[in-house]
Amino acid sequence: GAGVSQTPSNKVTEKGKYVELRCDPISGHTALYWYRQSLGQGPEFLIYFQGTGAADDSGLPNDRFFAVRPEGSVSTLKIQRTERGDSAMYLCASSLTPGHQETQYFGPGTRLLVL
Amino acid sequence: GNSVTQMEGPVTLSEEAFLTINCTYTATGYPSLFWYVQYPGEGLQLLLKATKADDKGSNKGFEATYRKETTSFHLEKGSVQVSDSAVYFCALSDLRAAGNKLTFGGGTRVLVKP
């Protein structure tokens, strides 16, 4: 079946601009996660959705970052007033349930470059 | 807070060599432990996992045992192939956190030469 998909695969923007990154989870998966991976490092947690609500947004670095999942499926990560330090790979993952033993399935990521 | 430390790479091996990638963790409580792999040009994939102490996860010839006494989850494979060239990430999930957010190590790049 279809895996997690993310669009766009690459995004180049200028400092100060607004960007939206989209994630389509596996159908039926209730839990959705966003991570950020800088070059040469492991992914870092940003935010977790259970259904439509953000159950844990403790990883969002500041209030320029915001994410939504209005219908409990597709999620959008929104970054306002982008900065060069926001350049990274943004990964989305989903799991059938939020249980701590559950496998998370990752998408291919969106590579964001802020010039 | 939770953290995962894994050996830095790159690790360069010849085909059929034995591979070990060390991973140790710090966590409150008893986390579940995972190894994820990222092949060139592909997304992260789960390689194996263990959810309680002394459990052994295994897949594709790789093994890792959850050692609570040493807070470790070292990854091993007895005979690597060129196709095992990838970046390997050790990760944990916190039993006491909402959901299943993962804390990752920094990754270990493995290069297997023919």
mmCIF file with all atom_site columns, C-alpha atoms in Angstrom, chain A residues 21-106:
data_model
loop_
_atom_site.group_PDB
_atom_site.id
_atom_site.type_symbol
_atom_site.label_atom_id
_atom_site.label_alt_id
_atom_site.label_comp_id
_atom_site.label_asym_id
_atom_site.label_entity_id
_atom_site.label_seq_id
_atom_site.pdbx_PDB_ins_code
_atom_site.Cartn_x
_atom_site.Cartn_y
_atom_site.Cartn_z
_atom_site.occupancy
_atom_site.B_iso_or_equiv
_atom_site.pdbx_formal_charge
_atom_site.auth_seq_id
_atom_site.auth_comp_id
_atom_site.auth_asym_id
_atom_site.auth_atom_id
_atom_site.pdbx_PDB_model_num
ATOM 1  C CA . LEU A 1 21  ? 5.218  21.627 4.020  1.00 0.00 ? 21  LEU A CA 1
ATOM 2  C CA . ARG A 1 22  ? 2.642  18.898 3.499  1.00 0.00 ? 22  ARG A CA 1
ATOM 3  C CA . CYS A 1 23  ? 2.441  15.354 4.842  1.00 0.00 ? 23  CYS A CA 1
ATOM 4  C CA . ASP A 1 24  ? 0.051  12.599 3.746  1.00 0.00 ? 24  ASP A CA 1
ATOM 5  C CA . PRO A 1 25  ? 0.179  9.786  6.314  1.00 0.00 ? 25  PRO A CA 1
ATOM 6  C CA . ILE A 1 26  ? -0.658 6.161  5.733  1.00 0.00 ? 26  ILE A CA 1
ATOM 7  C CA . SER A 1 27  ? -4.431 5.772  5.521  1.00 0.00 ? 27  SER A CA 1
ATOM 8  C CA . GLY A 1 28  ? -5.966 4.895  8.870  1.00 0.00 ? 28  GLY A CA 1
ATOM 9  C CA . HIS A 1 29  ? -2.970 5.978  10.932 1.00 0.00 ? 29  HIS A CA 1
ATOM 10 C CA . THR A 1 30  ? -4.165 8.107  13.825 1.00 0.00 ? 30  THR A CA 1
ATOM 11 C CA . ALA A 1 31  ? -0.775 9.342  15.054 1.00 0.00 ? 31  ALA A CA 1
ATOM 12 C CA . LEU A 1 32  ? 1.350  11.748 13.011 1.00 0.00 ? 32  LEU A CA 1
ATOM 13 C CA . TYR A 1 33  ? 4.771  13.152 13.867 1.00 0.00 ? 33  TYR A CA 1
ATOM 14 C CA . TRP A 1 34  ? 7.009  15.868 12.477 1.00 0.00 ? 34  TRP A CA 1
ATOM 15 C CA . TYR A 1 35  ? 10.791 15.760 12.898 1.00 0.00 ? 35  TYR A CA 1
ATOM 16 C CA . ARG A 1 36  ? 13.612 17.972 11.676 1.00 0.00 ? 36  ARG A CA 1
ATOM 17 C CA . GLN A 1 37  ? 16.968 16.580 10.598 1.00 0.00 ? 37  GLN A CA 1
ATOM 18 C CA . SER A 1 38  ? 19.980 18.805 10.126 1.00 0.00 ? 38  SER A CA 1
ATOM 19 C CA . LEU A 1 39  ? 22.819 17.602 7.943  1.00 0.00 ? 39  LEU A CA 1
ATOM 20 C CA . GLY A 1 40  ? 24.849 14.869 9.594  1.00 0.00 ? 40  GLY A CA 1
ATOM 21 C CA . GLN A 1 41  ? 22.563 14.622 12.619 1.00 0.00 ? 41  GLN A CA 1
ATOM 22 C CA . GLY A 1 42  ? 19.689 12.485 13.778 1.00 0.00 ? 42  GLY A CA 1
ATOM 23 C CA . PRO A 1 43  ? 16.075 13.608 13.464 1.00 0.00 ? 43  PRO A CA 1
ATOM 24 C CA . GLU A 1 44  ? 14.704 15.817 16.244 1.00 0.00 ? 44  GLU A CA 1
ATOM 25 C CA . PHE A 1 45  ? 11.087 15.737 17.322 1.00 0.00 ? 45  PHE A CA 1
ATOM 26 C CA . LEU A 1 46  ? 8.941  18.767 16.569 1.00 0.00 ? 46  LEU A CA 1
ATOM 27 C CA . ILE A 1 47  ? 5.270  17.937 17.125 1.00 0.00 ? 47  ILE A CA 1
ATOM 28 C CA . TYR A 1 48  ? 2.884  15.008 17.481 1.00 0.00 ? 48  TYR A CA 1
ATOM 29 C CA . PHE A 1 49  ? -0.796 14.781 16.495 1.00 0.00 ? 49  PHE A CA 1
ATOM 30 C CA . GLN A 1 50  ? -3.315 12.303 17.770 1.00 0.00 ? 50  GLN A CA 1
ATOM 31 C CA . GLY A 1 51  ? -6.243 12.701 15.417 1.00 0.00 ? 51  GLY A CA 1
ATOM 32 C CA . THR A 1 52  ? -6.831 16.381 14.770 1.00 0.00 ? 52  THR A CA 1
ATOM 33 C CA . GLY A 1 53  ? -5.223 17.737 17.907 1.00 0.00 ? 53  GLY A CA 1
ATOM 34 C CA . ALA A 1 54  ? -1.601 18.514 18.629 1.00 0.00 ? 54  ALA A CA 1
ATOM 35 C CA . ALA A 1 55  ? -0.949 16.321 21.668 1.00 0.00 ? 55  ALA A CA 1
ATOM 36 C CA . ASP A 1 56  ? 2.671  17.401 22.107 1.00 0.00 ? 56  ASP A CA 1
ATOM 37 C CA . ASP A 1 57  ? 4.272  20.425 20.462 1.00 0.00 ? 57  ASP A CA 1
ATOM 38 C CA . SER A 1 58  ? 7.210  20.662 22.837 1.00 0.00 ? 58  SER A CA 1
ATOM 39 C CA . GLY A 1 59  ? 9.749  20.292 20.040 1.00 0.00 ? 59  GLY A CA 1
ATOM 40 C CA . LEU A 1 60  ? 8.696  23.328 18.026 1.00 0.00 ? 60  LEU A CA 1
ATOM 41 C CA . PRO A 1 61  ? 11.679 25.697 18.272 1.00 0.00 ? 61  PRO A CA 1
ATOM 42 C CA . ASN A 1 62  ? 9.702  28.952 18.461 1.00 0.00 ? 62  ASN A CA 1
ATOM 43 C CA . ASP A 1 63  ? 6.401  30.555 17.561 1.00 0.00 ? 63  ASP A CA 1
ATOM 44 C CA . ARG A 1 64  ? 7.358  30.900 13.903 1.00 0.00 ? 64  ARG A CA 1
ATOM 45 C CA . PHE A 1 65  ? 6.601  27.201 13.571 1.00 0.00 ? 65  PHE A CA 1
ATOM 46 C CA . PHE A 1 66  ? 3.032  25.920 13.516 1.00 0.00 ? 66  PHE A CA 1
ATOM 47 C CA . ALA A 1 67  ? 1.361  22.728 12.316 1.00 0.00 ? 67  ALA A CA 1
ATOM 48 C CA . VAL A 1 68  ? -2.215 21.667 11.670 1.00 0.00 ? 68  VAL A CA 1
ATOM 49 C CA . ARG A 1 69  ? -4.094 18.482 10.919 1.00 0.00 ? 69  ARG A CA 1
ATOM 50 C CA . PRO A 1 70  ? -7.678 19.707 10.489 1.00 0.00 ? 70  PRO A CA 1
ATOM 51 C CA . GLU A 1 71  ? -9.331 16.460 9.385  1.00 0.00 ? 71  GLU A CA 1
ATOM 52 C CA . GLY A 1 72  ? -7.106 14.004 11.190 1.00 0.00 ? 72  GLY A CA 1
ATOM 53 C CA . SER A 1 73  ? -5.290 12.925 8.054  1.00 0.00 ? 73  SER A CA 1
ATOM 54 C CA . VAL A 1 74  ? -3.126 15.329 6.041  1.00 0.00 ? 74  VAL A CA 1
ATOM 55 C CA . SER A 1 75  ? -0.906 17.650 8.064  1.00 0.00 ? 75  SER A CA 1
ATOM 56 C CA . THR A 1 76  ? 0.779  20.907 7.133  1.00 0.00 ? 76  THR A CA 1
ATOM 57 C CA . LEU A 1 77  ? 3.849  22.332 8.842  1.00 0.00 ? 77  LEU A CA 1
ATOM 58 C CA . LYS A 1 78  ? 3.957  26.092 8.491  1.00 0.00 ? 78  LYS A CA 1
ATOM 59 C CA . ILE A 1 79  ? 7.030  28.245 9.008  1.00 0.00 ? 79  ILE A CA 1
ATOM 60 C CA . GLN A 1 80  ? 6.719  32.021 9.117  1.00 0.00 ? 80  GLN A CA 1
ATOM 61 C CA . ARG A 1 81  ? 9.510  34.551 8.516  1.00 0.00 ? 81  ARG A CA 1
ATOM 62 C CA . THR A 1 82  ? 11.957 31.816 7.589  1.00 0.00 ? 82  THR A CA 1
ATOM 63 C CA . GLU A 1 83  ? 15.568 32.102 8.715  1.00 0.00 ? 83  GLU A CA 1
ATOM 64 C CA . ARG A 1 84  ? 18.688 30.498 7.276  1.00 0.00 ? 84  ARG A CA 1
ATOM 65 C CA . GLY A 1 85  ? 18.913 28.320 10.356 1.00 0.00 ? 85  GLY A CA 1
ATOM 66 C CA . ASP A 1 86  ? 15.598 26.696 9.396  1.00 0.00 ? 86  ASP A CA 1
ATOM 67 C CA . SER A 1 87  ? 17.360 24.967 6.501  1.00 0.00 ? 87  SER A CA 1
ATOM 68 C CA . ALA A 1 88  ? 17.062 21.227 7.138  1.00 0.00 ? 88  ALA A CA 1
ATOM 69 C CA . MET A 1 89  ? 15.254 18.065 6.089  1.00 0.00 ? 89  MET A CA 1
ATOM 70 C CA . TYR A 1 90  ? 11.729 17.972 7.518  1.00 0.00 ? 90  TYR A CA 1
ATOM 71 C CA . LEU A 1 91  ? 10.438 14.452 8.092  1.00 0.00 ? 91  LEU A CA 1
ATOM 72 C CA . CYS A 1 92  ? 6.918  13.274 8.698  1.00 0.00 ? 92  CYS A CA 1
ATOM 73 C CA . ALA A 1 93  ? 6.016  9.915  10.206 1.00 0.00 ? 93  ALA A CA 1
ATOM 74 C CA . SER A 1 94  ? 2.779  8.147  11.045 1.00 0.00 ? 94  SER A CA 1
ATOM 75 C CA . SER A 1 95  ? 1.792  5.168  13.146 1.00 0.00 ? 95  SER A CA 1
ATOM 76 C CA . LEU A 1 96  ? -1.412 3.201  13.479 1.00 0.00 ? 96  LEU A CA 1
ATOM 77 C CA . THR A 1 97  ? -1.765 4.206  17.122 1.00 0.00 ? 97  THR A CA 1
ATOM 78 C CA . PRO A 1 98  ? 0.345  6.397  19.409 1.00 0.00 ? 98  PRO A CA 1
ATOM 79 C CA . GLY A 1 99  ? 1.488  3.459  21.542 1.00 0.00 ? 99  GLY A CA 1
ATOM 80 C CA . HIS A 1 100 ? 5.136  3.609  22.538 1.00 0.00 ? 100 HIS A CA 1
ATOM 81 C CA . GLN A 1 101 ? 5.844  0.225  20.985 1.00 0.00 ? 101 GLN A CA 1
ATOM 82 C CA . GLU A 1 102 ? 4.320  1.160  17.654 1.00 0.00 ? 102 GLU A CA 1
ATOM 83 C CA . THR A 1 103 ? 6.415  1.408  14.527 1.00 0.00 ? 103 THR A CA 1
ATOM 84 C CA . GLN A 1 104 ? 6.600  4.842  12.959 1.00 0.00 ? 104 GLN A CA 1
ATOM 85 C CA . TYR A 1 105 ? 6.678  4.918  9.157  1.00 0.00 ? 105 TYR A CA 1
ATOM 86 C CA . PHE A 1 106 ? 8.619  7.815  7.725  1.00 0.00 ? 106 PHE A CA 1
#
